[in-house]
Amino acid sequence: MKAHKIVIVEDHVLLSQAIASLVNSFEDFNVLYTCKNGKELLTKLKTFDNIPEIILMDVNMPILNGIETTEIIKKEYPKINVIALSVEENDITIIKMLKAGAKGYLLKDVEKDILELALKETIKNGYYHTKDVSNILINSLNDDNSTKIQLKKREIEFIKYSCSELTYKQIAEKMFLSPKTIDGYRDNLFQKLNIKNRIGLVLYAIKNGIYKL
Amino acid sequence: MKAHKIVIVEDHVLLSQAIASLVNSFEDFNVLYTCKNGKELLTKLKTFDNIPEIILMDVNMPILNGIETTEIIKKEYPKINVIALSVEENDITIIKMLKAGAKGYLLKDVEKDILELALKETIKNGYYHTKDVSNILINSLNDDNSTKIQLKKREIEFIKYSCSELTYKQIAEKMFLSPKTIDGYRDNLFQKLNIKNRIGLVLYAIKNGIYKL
DNA sequence: TTAAAAAAGGGGGAAAATCCCCTATTTAAA
DNA sequence: TTTAAATAGGGGATTTTCCCCCTTTTTTAA
Protein backbone atom coordinates (compact mmCIF):
# COMPACT_ATOMS: atom_id res chain seq x y z
CA MET A 1 0.00 0.00 0.00
CA LYS A 2 1.28 3.38 -1.00
CA ALA A 3 1.81 5.91 1.80
CA HIS A 4 -0.26 9.07 1.76
CA LYS A 5 1.74 12.17 0.93
CA ILE A 6 1.93 14.95 3.51
CA VAL A 7 3.52 18.38 3.46
CA ILE A 8 4.18 20.45 6.60
CA VAL A 9 4.17 24.26 6.68
CA GLU A 10 5.50 25.72 9.91
CA ASP A 11 7.84 28.63 10.50
CA HIS A 12 9.83 27.06 13.31
CA VAL A 13 12.11 24.64 11.50
CA LEU A 14 12.79 22.40 14.46
CA LEU A 15 9.09 21.94 15.15
CA SER A 16 8.39 21.35 11.51
CA GLN A 17 11.07 18.64 11.36
CA ALA A 18 9.87 17.17 14.63
CA ILE A 19 6.30 16.95 13.34
CA ALA A 20 7.69 15.43 10.13
CA SER A 21 9.45 12.78 12.18
CA LEU A 22 6.21 12.06 14.01
CA VAL A 23 4.13 11.84 10.84
CA ASN A 24 6.71 9.57 9.20
CA SER A 25 6.41 7.26 12.19
CA PHE A 26 2.72 6.76 11.41
CA GLU A 27 1.87 3.87 9.13
CA ASP A 28 0.72 4.86 5.64
CA PHE A 29 1.92 8.45 5.88
CA ASN A 30 5.00 10.02 4.40
CA VAL A 31 6.23 13.61 4.56
CA LEU A 32 7.30 14.87 1.13
CA TYR A 33 8.92 18.07 2.40
CA THR A 34 8.52 20.89 4.90
CA CYS A 35 8.14 24.64 4.34
CA LYS A 36 8.86 27.68 6.47
CA ASN A 37 5.90 29.75 5.25
CA GLY A 38 3.16 30.02 2.69
CA LYS A 39 5.37 31.54 0.05
CA GLU A 40 7.83 28.67 0.21
CA LEU A 41 4.93 26.22 0.00
CA LEU A 42 3.55 27.80 -3.18
CA THR A 43 6.98 27.75 -4.77
CA LYS A 44 7.54 24.10 -3.90
CA LEU A 45 4.10 23.07 -5.12
CA LYS A 46 4.93 24.63 -8.48
CA THR A 47 8.44 23.15 -8.61
CA PHE A 48 7.74 19.54 -7.67
CA ASP A 49 5.42 17.21 -9.55
CA ASN A 50 4.70 15.29 -6.37
CA ILE A 51 1.50 16.89 -5.10
CA PRO A 52 0.60 16.16 -1.44
CA GLU A 53 -2.79 14.84 -0.37
CA ILE A 54 -2.75 16.75 2.91
CA ILE A 55 -1.00 19.92 4.01
CA LEU A 56 -0.48 20.39 7.74
CA MET A 57 -0.47 24.16 8.06
CA ASP A 58 0.52 26.43 10.90
CA VAL A 59 -1.64 29.54 11.20
CA ASN A 60 0.75 32.17 12.51
CA MET A 61 3.60 32.51 10.07
CA PRO A 62 5.60 35.39 8.69
CA ILE A 63 5.44 36.46 5.04
CA LEU A 64 2.29 34.53 4.07
CA ASN A 65 0.16 33.28 6.93
CA GLY A 66 -1.93 30.14 7.17
CA ILE A 67 -5.23 31.81 6.38
CA GLU A 68 -4.01 33.61 3.27
CA THR A 69 -2.09 30.55 2.11
CA THR A 70 -5.08 28.25 2.56
CA GLU A 71 -7.24 30.57 0.45
CA ILE A 72 -4.72 30.38 -2.38
CA ILE A 73 -4.35 26.60 -2.08
CA LYS A 74 -8.12 26.13 -2.25
CA LYS A 75 -8.22 28.06 -5.53
CA GLU A 76 -5.18 26.63 -7.22
CA TYR A 77 -5.11 23.10 -5.82
CA PRO A 78 -8.69 22.33 -4.71
CA LYS A 79 -7.91 18.62 -4.32
CA ILE A 80 -5.38 19.17 -1.54
CA ASN A 81 -6.81 18.98 1.97
CA VAL A 82 -5.47 21.52 4.43
CA ILE A 83 -5.42 20.77 8.15
CA ALA A 84 -4.64 23.74 10.38
CA LEU A 85 -2.21 23.15 13.22
CA SER A 86 -2.02 25.94 15.73
CA VAL A 87 -1.63 27.06 19.31
CA GLU A 88 -4.20 29.74 18.59
CA GLU A 89 -7.43 29.03 20.46
CA ASN A 90 -9.01 32.26 19.37
CA ASP A 91 -12.45 31.61 17.92
CA ILE A 92 -12.17 34.19 15.20
CA THR A 93 -8.87 32.80 13.94
CA ILE A 94 -10.26 29.27 13.85
CA ILE A 95 -13.34 30.41 11.96
CA LYS A 96 -11.25 32.41 9.50
CA MET A 97 -9.08 29.37 8.87
CA LEU A 98 -12.06 27.12 8.29
CA LYS A 99 -13.71 29.71 6.05
CA ALA A 100 -10.49 29.87 4.07
CA GLY A 101 -11.04 26.19 3.36
CA ALA A 102 -9.21 24.18 6.01
CA LYS A 103 -10.69 20.70 6.46
CA GLY A 104 -9.61 20.45 10.06
CA TYR A 105 -8.18 22.49 12.90
CA LEU A 106 -5.92 20.87 15.46
CA LEU A 107 -4.61 22.58 18.55
CA LYS A 108 -0.96 21.87 19.24
CA ASP A 109 -1.77 20.39 22.60
CA VAL A 110 -3.58 17.32 21.29
CA GLU A 111 -2.12 13.82 21.58
CA LYS A 112 -0.24 12.43 18.59
CA ASP A 113 -2.96 9.78 18.18
CA ILE A 114 -5.39 12.58 17.40
CA LEU A 115 -3.09 13.85 14.66
CA GLU A 116 -2.90 10.36 13.19
CA LEU A 117 -6.68 10.04 13.41
CA ALA A 118 -7.16 13.44 11.80
CA LEU A 119 -4.92 12.44 8.90
CA LYS A 120 -6.73 9.12 8.42
CA GLU A 121 -10.19 10.65 8.67
CA THR A 122 -9.29 13.43 6.28
CA ILE A 123 -8.10 10.89 3.71
CA LYS A 124 -11.27 8.85 4.23
CA ASN A 125 -13.96 11.51 4.64
CA GLY A 126 -12.33 14.74 3.55
CA TYR A 127 -12.57 16.36 6.95
CA TYR A 128 -11.94 15.93 10.68
CA HIS A 129 -12.83 18.02 13.69
CA THR A 130 -12.15 17.64 17.38
CA LYS A 131 -15.01 18.31 19.76
CA ASP A 132 -13.48 21.60 20.96
CA VAL A 133 -13.42 23.02 17.47
CA SER A 134 -16.89 21.73 16.66
CA ASN A 135 -18.22 23.49 19.75
CA ILE A 136 -16.57 26.73 18.77
CA LEU A 137 -18.14 26.42 15.35
CA ILE A 138 -21.60 25.78 16.76
CA ASN A 139 -21.32 28.71 19.16
CA SER A 140 -20.10 30.98 16.42
CA LEU A 141 -23.09 30.14 14.26
CA ASN A 142 -25.49 30.94 17.07
CA ASP A 143 -23.93 34.13 18.33
CA ASP A 144 -23.29 36.03 15.18
CA ASN A 145 -20.40 37.68 16.97
CA SER A 146 -17.85 36.36 14.59
CA THR A 147 -19.50 37.87 11.57
CA LYS A 148 -21.13 40.86 13.23
CA ILE A 149 -18.04 42.81 14.14
CA GLN A 150 -16.82 43.87 10.75
CA LEU A 151 -14.01 46.37 10.94
CA LYS A 152 -13.49 48.83 8.14
CA LYS A 153 -10.11 49.29 6.47
CA ARG A 154 -9.68 52.73 7.95
CA GLU A 155 -10.68 51.45 11.40
CA ILE A 156 -8.11 48.68 11.24
CA GLU A 157 -5.49 51.20 10.23
CA PHE A 158 -6.51 53.33 13.19
CA ILE A 159 -6.37 50.37 15.58
CA LYS A 160 -2.85 49.51 14.43
CA TYR A 161 -1.69 53.04 15.13
CA SER A 162 -3.45 52.91 18.49
CA CYS A 163 -1.16 50.02 19.44
CA SER A 164 1.78 52.40 19.64
CA GLU A 165 2.88 55.26 21.81
CA LEU A 166 1.50 57.80 19.37
CA THR A 167 -1.12 60.17 20.75
CA TYR A 168 -4.42 60.42 18.93
CA LYS A 169 -3.27 63.78 17.61
CA GLN A 170 -0.22 62.14 16.07
CA ILE A 171 -2.33 59.31 14.69
CA ALA A 172 -4.57 61.93 13.08
CA GLU A 173 -1.53 63.41 11.35
CA LYS A 174 -0.36 59.99 10.15
CA MET A 175 -3.81 59.26 8.75
CA PHE A 176 -4.29 62.79 7.33
CA LEU A 177 -7.41 63.32 9.40
CA SER A 178 -8.54 65.88 11.93
CA PRO A 179 -8.01 64.87 15.58
CA LYS A 180 -11.77 65.14 15.94
CA THR A 181 -12.36 62.53 13.28
CA ILE A 182 -10.01 60.23 15.12
CA ASP A 183 -12.11 60.87 18.21
CA GLY A 184 -15.07 59.61 16.24
CA TYR A 185 -13.32 56.42 15.13
CA ARG A 186 -12.28 55.73 18.68
CA ASP A 187 -15.66 56.39 20.29
CA ASN A 188 -17.34 54.26 17.68
CA LEU A 189 -14.94 51.37 18.21
CA PHE A 190 -15.22 51.56 21.99
CA GLN A 191 -18.95 51.06 21.68
CA LYS A 192 -18.74 48.45 18.95
CA LEU A 193 -16.15 46.36 20.74
CA ASN A 194 -17.55 47.02 24.20
CA ILE A 195 -14.35 48.40 25.65
CA LYS A 196 -13.66 51.30 27.97
CA ASN A 197 -10.37 52.83 26.86
CA ARG A 198 -7.38 52.62 24.60
CA ILE A 199 -5.83 49.82 26.67
CA GLY A 200 -8.87 47.72 25.87
CA LEU A 201 -8.39 48.51 22.21
CA VAL A 202 -4.76 47.41 22.30
CA LEU A 203 -5.63 44.15 24.04
CA TYR A 204 -8.42 43.53 21.54
CA ALA A 205 -6.06 44.18 18.64
CA ILE A 206 -3.42 41.82 19.96
CA LYS A 207 -5.87 39.07 20.86
CA ASN A 208 -7.49 39.25 17.44
CA GLY A 209 -4.31 39.42 15.46
CA ILE A 210 -4.87 42.94 14.19
CA TYR A 211 -1.66 44.05 15.83
CA LYS A 212 1.23 41.62 15.92
CA LEU A 213 3.89 42.10 18.55
CA MET B 1 26.50 1.50 23.60
CA LYS B 2 23.77 2.68 25.89
CA ALA B 3 21.54 5.50 24.65
CA HIS B 4 21.58 8.78 26.54
CA LYS B 5 18.40 9.44 28.46
CA ILE B 6 16.37 12.55 27.58
CA VAL B 7 13.22 14.06 29.06
CA ILE B 8 11.10 16.67 27.26
CA VAL B 9 9.09 19.36 29.04
CA GLU B 10 6.70 21.24 26.78
CA ASP B 11 3.10 22.30 27.35
CA HIS B 12 1.85 21.53 23.85
CA VAL B 13 1.51 17.76 23.89
CA LEU B 14 1.68 17.28 20.14
CA LEU B 15 4.90 19.26 19.89
CA SER B 16 6.35 17.45 22.83
CA GLN B 17 5.58 14.08 21.25
CA ALA B 18 6.87 15.30 17.90
CA ILE B 19 10.15 16.40 19.44
CA ALA B 20 10.30 13.05 21.25
CA SER B 21 9.91 11.28 17.93
CA LEU B 22 12.72 13.37 16.50
CA VAL B 23 15.05 12.79 19.43
CA ASN B 24 14.35 9.06 19.35
CA SER B 25 15.37 9.07 15.70
CA PHE B 26 18.83 10.31 16.69
CA GLU B 27 21.42 7.64 17.35
CA ASP B 28 22.40 7.23 21.01
CA PHE B 29 19.45 9.22 22.37
CA ASN B 30 16.30 7.94 23.93
CA VAL B 31 13.34 9.85 25.37
CA LEU B 32 12.30 8.48 28.77
CA TYR B 33 9.06 10.46 28.97
CA THR B 34 7.51 13.85 28.26
CA CYS B 35 5.92 16.38 30.64
CA LYS B 36 3.38 19.15 30.17
CA ASN B 37 4.94 21.54 32.68
CA GLY B 38 7.49 21.94 35.43
CA LYS B 39 5.25 20.53 38.12
CA GLU B 40 4.68 17.31 36.20
CA LEU B 41 8.43 17.05 35.63
CA LEU B 42 9.25 17.33 39.33
CA THR B 43 6.65 14.69 40.17
CA LYS B 44 7.97 12.30 37.54
CA LEU B 45 11.57 12.81 38.61
CA LYS B 46 10.58 11.80 42.13
CA THR B 47 8.46 8.87 40.98
CA PHE B 48 10.81 7.19 38.52
CA ASP B 49 14.28 5.88 39.36
CA ASN B 50 15.39 6.48 35.79
CA ILE B 51 17.02 9.91 35.98
CA PRO B 52 17.58 11.66 32.62
CA GLU B 53 20.94 13.08 31.56
CA ILE B 54 19.41 15.98 29.67
CA ILE B 55 16.09 17.78 30.02
CA LEU B 56 14.85 19.67 26.96
CA MET B 57 12.79 22.42 28.51
CA ASP B 58 10.32 24.86 27.03
CA VAL B 59 10.44 28.31 28.63
CA ASN B 60 6.83 29.49 28.42
CA MET B 61 4.65 27.01 30.23
CA PRO B 62 1.66 27.28 32.53
CA ILE B 63 1.79 26.33 36.23
CA LEU B 64 5.58 26.20 36.58
CA ASN B 65 7.58 27.86 33.84
CA GLY B 66 10.95 26.90 32.42
CA ILE B 67 12.94 29.41 34.41
CA GLU B 68 11.47 28.50 37.77
CA THR B 69 11.67 24.80 36.99
CA THR B 70 15.30 25.01 35.93
CA GLU B 71 16.20 26.74 39.20
CA ILE B 72 14.64 23.90 41.17
CA ILE B 73 16.28 21.22 39.01
CA LYS B 74 19.70 22.80 39.50
CA LYS B 75 19.27 22.61 43.26
CA GLU B 76 17.75 19.17 43.56
CA TYR B 77 19.35 17.38 40.61
CA PRO B 78 22.57 19.28 39.85
CA LYS B 79 23.83 16.50 37.57
CA ILE B 80 21.00 16.89 35.08
CA ASN B 81 21.75 19.23 32.18
CA VAL B 82 18.90 21.48 31.11
CA ILE B 83 18.70 22.75 27.53
CA ALA B 84 16.13 25.47 26.95
CA LEU B 85 13.99 25.16 23.84
CA SER B 86 11.96 28.23 23.03
CA VAL B 87 10.49 30.53 20.44
CA GLU B 88 11.32 33.41 22.76
CA GLU B 89 14.10 35.53 21.30
CA ASN B 90 13.86 38.08 24.04
CA ASP B 91 17.29 38.76 25.50
CA ILE B 92 16.08 39.06 29.05
CA THR B 93 14.31 35.72 28.96
CA ILE B 94 17.35 33.98 27.52
CA ILE B 95 19.60 35.46 30.17
CA LYS B 96 17.18 34.56 32.93
CA MET B 97 17.08 30.99 31.68
CA LEU B 98 20.85 30.73 31.51
CA LYS B 99 21.20 32.31 34.94
CA ALA B 100 18.74 29.74 36.25
CA GLY B 101 21.25 27.12 35.15
CA ALA B 102 20.37 26.06 31.61
CA LYS B 103 23.38 24.65 29.77
CA GLY B 104 22.07 25.68 26.38
CA TYR B 105 19.36 27.71 24.72
CA LEU B 106 17.95 26.63 21.38
CA LEU B 107 15.46 28.63 19.36
CA LYS B 108 12.69 26.53 17.86
CA ASP B 109 13.65 27.58 14.39
CA VAL B 110 16.99 25.79 14.29
CA GLU B 111 17.58 22.71 12.11
CA LYS B 112 17.21 19.30 13.72
CA ASP B 113 20.93 18.70 13.19
CA ILE B 114 21.58 21.56 15.59
CA LEU B 115 19.43 19.88 18.22
CA GLU B 116 21.34 16.65 17.75
CA LEU B 117 24.63 18.53 17.97
CA ALA B 118 23.47 20.36 21.10
CA LEU B 119 22.58 17.07 22.77
CA LYS B 120 25.92 15.49 21.82
CA GLU B 121 27.97 18.51 22.87
CA THR B 122 26.12 18.80 26.16
CA ILE B 123 26.85 15.16 26.95
CA LYS B 124 30.49 15.67 25.97
CA ASN B 125 31.27 19.14 27.33
CA GLY B 126 28.37 19.98 29.60
CA TYR B 127 27.18 22.90 27.50
CA TYR B 128 26.32 24.07 23.99
CA HIS B 129 25.48 27.46 22.54
CA THR B 130 24.55 28.67 19.09
CA LYS B 131 26.22 31.80 17.81
CA ASP B 132 23.01 33.84 18.14
CA VAL B 133 22.74 33.10 21.82
CA SER B 134 26.44 33.66 22.41
CA ASN B 135 26.14 37.07 20.80
CA ILE B 136 23.20 37.98 22.98
CA LEU B 137 25.21 36.93 26.01
CA ILE B 138 28.20 39.02 24.99
CA ASN B 139 26.03 42.06 24.31
CA SER B 140 24.23 41.65 27.58
CA LEU B 141 27.51 41.65 29.46
CA ASN B 142 28.60 44.86 27.77
CA ASP B 143 25.35 46.82 27.94
CA ASP B 144 24.21 46.30 31.45
CA ASN B 145 20.67 46.75 30.22
CA SER B 146 19.62 43.26 31.04
CA THR B 147 20.61 43.52 34.65
CA LYS B 148 19.95 47.22 35.10
CA ILE B 149 16.21 47.16 34.64
CA GLN B 150 15.18 45.44 37.81
CA LEU B 151 11.49 45.74 38.46
CA LYS B 152 10.26 45.67 42.02
CA LYS B 153 7.44 43.43 43.18
CA ARG B 154 5.08 46.33 43.64
CA GLU B 155 6.01 47.75 40.24
CA ILE B 156 5.28 44.46 38.53
CA GLU B 157 1.93 44.32 40.29
CA PHE B 158 1.22 47.83 39.06
CA ILE B 159 2.22 46.97 35.51
CA LYS B 160 -0.12 43.99 35.48
CA TYR B 161 -3.02 46.18 36.55
CA SER B 162 -2.02 48.72 33.92
CA CYS B 163 -2.63 46.05 31.27
CA SER B 164 -6.36 46.28 31.90
CA GLU B 165 -9.10 48.80 31.37
CA LEU B 166 -8.83 50.02 34.97
CA THR B 167 -8.08 53.71 35.46
CA TYR B 168 -5.11 54.61 37.63
CA LYS B 169 -7.54 55.64 40.34
CA GLN B 170 -9.04 52.15 40.29
CA ILE B 171 -5.59 50.59 40.28
CA ALA B 172 -4.75 52.67 43.35
CA GLU B 173 -7.79 51.24 45.12
CA LYS B 174 -6.87 47.68 44.15
CA MET B 175 -3.34 48.17 45.46
CA PHE B 176 -4.48 50.07 48.59
CA LEU B 177 -2.38 53.08 47.64
CA SER B 178 -3.06 56.75 47.07
CA PRO B 179 -3.59 57.77 43.44
CA LYS B 180 -0.58 60.01 43.89
CA THR B 181 1.62 57.06 44.72
CA ILE B 182 0.41 55.36 41.57
CA ASP B 183 1.39 58.54 39.70
CA GLY B 184 4.87 58.10 41.10
CA TYR B 185 5.13 54.46 40.07
CA ARG B 186 4.01 55.33 36.58
CA ASP B 187 6.28 58.34 36.08
CA ASN B 188 9.19 56.36 37.41
CA LEU B 189 8.53 53.41 35.11
CA PHE B 190 8.06 55.62 32.06
CA GLN B 191 11.53 57.04 32.63
CA LYS B 192 13.12 53.73 33.57
CA LEU B 193 11.70 51.87 30.58
CA ASN B 194 12.02 54.81 28.20
CA ILE B 195 8.36 54.84 27.23
CA LYS B 196 5.93 57.66 26.68
CA ASN B 197 2.54 56.47 27.91
CA ARG B 198 0.47 53.63 29.26
CA ILE B 199 0.26 51.98 25.83
CA GLY B 200 4.05 51.69 25.88
CA LEU B 201 3.83 50.11 29.29
CA VAL B 202 1.30 47.54 28.10
CA LEU B 203 3.43 46.64 25.09
CA TYR B 204 6.51 46.36 27.30
CA ALA B 205 4.63 44.12 29.72
CA ILE B 206 3.42 41.81 26.99
CA LYS B 207 6.75 41.63 25.19
CA ASN B 208 8.58 40.84 28.42
CA GLY B 209 6.10 38.30 29.68
CA ILE B 210 4.98 40.37 32.66
CA TYR B 211 1.45 40.33 31.36
CA LYS B 212 0.24 37.21 29.60
CA LEU B 213 -2.68 37.49 27.22
C1' DT C 1 -34.01 56.28 -8.28
C1' DT C 2 -34.83 57.60 -4.06
C1' DA C 3 -34.70 56.58 0.94
C1' DA C 4 -31.90 54.79 4.32
C1' DA C 5 -27.74 53.49 6.14
C1' DA C 6 -22.83 53.68 6.51
C1' DA C 7 -18.65 56.33 6.35
C1' DA C 8 -16.11 60.46 7.08
C1' DG C 9 -15.45 64.71 9.38
C1' DG C 10 -16.01 67.70 13.39
C1' DG C 11 -17.25 70.72 18.25
C1' DG C 12 -17.48 71.46 23.32
C1' DG C 13 -16.57 70.11 27.72
C1' DA C 14 -15.47 66.89 31.53
C1' DA C 15 -12.40 63.48 33.20
C1' DA C 16 -8.18 61.12 33.17
C1' DA C 17 -3.46 60.84 32.24
C1' DT C 18 0.88 62.88 32.08
C1' DC C 19 4.71 65.77 33.64
C1' DC C 20 7.78 68.08 36.79
C1' DC C 21 8.64 69.41 40.99
C1' DC C 22 8.88 67.97 46.02
C1' DT C 23 8.98 65.40 51.18
C1' DA C 24 8.95 61.60 54.75
C1' DT C 25 9.48 56.88 56.19
C1' DT C 26 11.36 52.38 55.78
C1' DT C 27 14.61 49.02 54.30
C1' DA C 28 18.83 47.19 52.68
C1' DA C 29 23.59 47.53 51.89
C1' DA C 30 28.38 49.25 52.45
C1' DT D 1 26.21 52.73 61.42
C1' DT D 2 25.71 55.70 58.05
C1' DT D 3 24.38 56.02 53.12
C1' DA D 4 21.69 54.92 49.62
C1' DA D 5 17.77 52.89 47.71
C1' DA D 6 13.09 51.67 47.80
C1' DT D 7 8.47 52.84 49.14
C1' DA D 8 4.77 55.98 49.86
C1' DG D 9 2.68 60.36 49.23
C1' DG D 10 1.80 65.26 47.45
C1' DG D 11 0.88 70.16 44.57
C1' DG D 12 -0.21 72.02 40.52
C1' DA D 13 -0.09 72.69 35.47
C1' DT D 14 -0.67 70.76 30.87
C1' DT D 15 -2.02 67.46 27.60
C1' DT D 16 -4.61 63.67 26.21
C1' DT D 17 -8.43 60.96 26.46
C1' DC D 18 -13.12 60.17 26.58
C1' DC D 19 -18.05 61.18 26.04
C1' DC D 20 -22.12 63.13 23.95
C1' DC D 21 -23.80 65.66 20.17
C1' DC D 22 -23.74 67.33 15.28
C1' DT D 23 -23.23 67.77 9.70
C1' DT D 24 -21.89 66.26 5.11
C1' DT D 25 -20.81 62.84 1.78
C1' DT D 26 -20.83 58.32 -0.04
C1' DT D 27 -22.86 53.61 -0.42
C1' DT D 28 -26.23 50.42 -0.33
C1' DA D 29 -30.61 48.64 -0.92
C1' DA D 30 -35.63 48.82 -1.60
PDB file of C-alpha atoms (C1' of nucleotides) in Angstrom, chain D:
ATOM      1  C1'  DT D   1      26.207  52.726  61.421  1.00  0.00           C
ATOM      2  C1'  DT D   2      25.708  55.697  58.047  1.00  0.00           C
ATOM      3  C1'  DT D   3      24.384  56.020  53.124  1.00  0.00           C
ATOM      4  C1'  DA D   4      21.693  54.923  49.618  1.00  0.00           C
ATOM      5  C1'  DA D   5      17.769  52.887  47.706  1.00  0.00           C
ATOM      6  C1'  DA D   6      13.089  51.673  47.804  1.00  0.00           C
ATOM      7  C1'  DT D   7       8.475  52.839  49.144  1.00  0.00           C
ATOM      8  C1'  DA D   8       4.767  55.984  49.858  1.00  0.00           C
ATOM      9  C1'  DG D   9       2.676  60.360  49.235  1.00  0.00           C
ATOM     10  C1'  DG D  10       1.802  65.260  47.454  1.00  0.00           C
ATOM     11  C1'  DG D  11       0.879  70.158  44.565  1.00  0.00           C
ATOM     12  C1'  DG D  12      -0.207  72.017  40.515  1.00  0.00           C
ATOM     13  C1'  DA D  13      -0.087  72.692  35.465  1.00  0.00           C
ATOM     14  C1'  DT D  14      -0.666  70.764  30.870  1.00  0.00           C
ATOM     15  C1'  DT D  15      -2.021  67.460  27.597  1.00  0.00           C
ATOM     16  C1'  DT D  16      -4.607  63.674  26.210  1.00  0.00           C
ATOM     17  C1'  DT D  17      -8.427  60.961  26.465  1.00  0.00           C
ATOM     18  C1'  DC D  18     -13.117  60.166  26.578  1.00  0.00           C
ATOM     19  C1'  DC D  19     -18.054  61.183  26.040  1.00  0.00           C
ATOM     20  C1'  DC D  20     -22.116  63.132  23.952  1.00  0.00           C
ATOM     21  C1'  DC D  21     -23.797  65.658  20.173  1.00  0.00           C
ATOM     22  C1'  DC D  22     -23.744  67.332  15.280  1.00  0.00           C
ATOM     23  C1'  DT D  23     -23.227  67.768   9.703  1.00  0.00           C
ATOM     24  C1'  DT D  24     -21.886  66.256   5.111  1.00  0.00           C
ATOM     25  C1'  DT D  25     -20.806  62.835   1.779  1.00  0.00           C
ATOM     26  C1'  DT D  26     -20.832  58.323  -0.035  1.00  0.00           C
ATOM     27  C1'  DT D  27     -22.855  53.609  -0.419  1.00  0.00           C
ATOM     28  C1'  DT D  28     -26.231  50.416  -0.330  1.00  0.00           C
ATOM     29  C1'  DA D  29     -30.610  48.636  -0.920  1.00  0.00           C
ATOM     30  C1'  DA D  30     -35.631  48.825  -1.604  1.00  0.00           C
TER      31       DA D  30
END
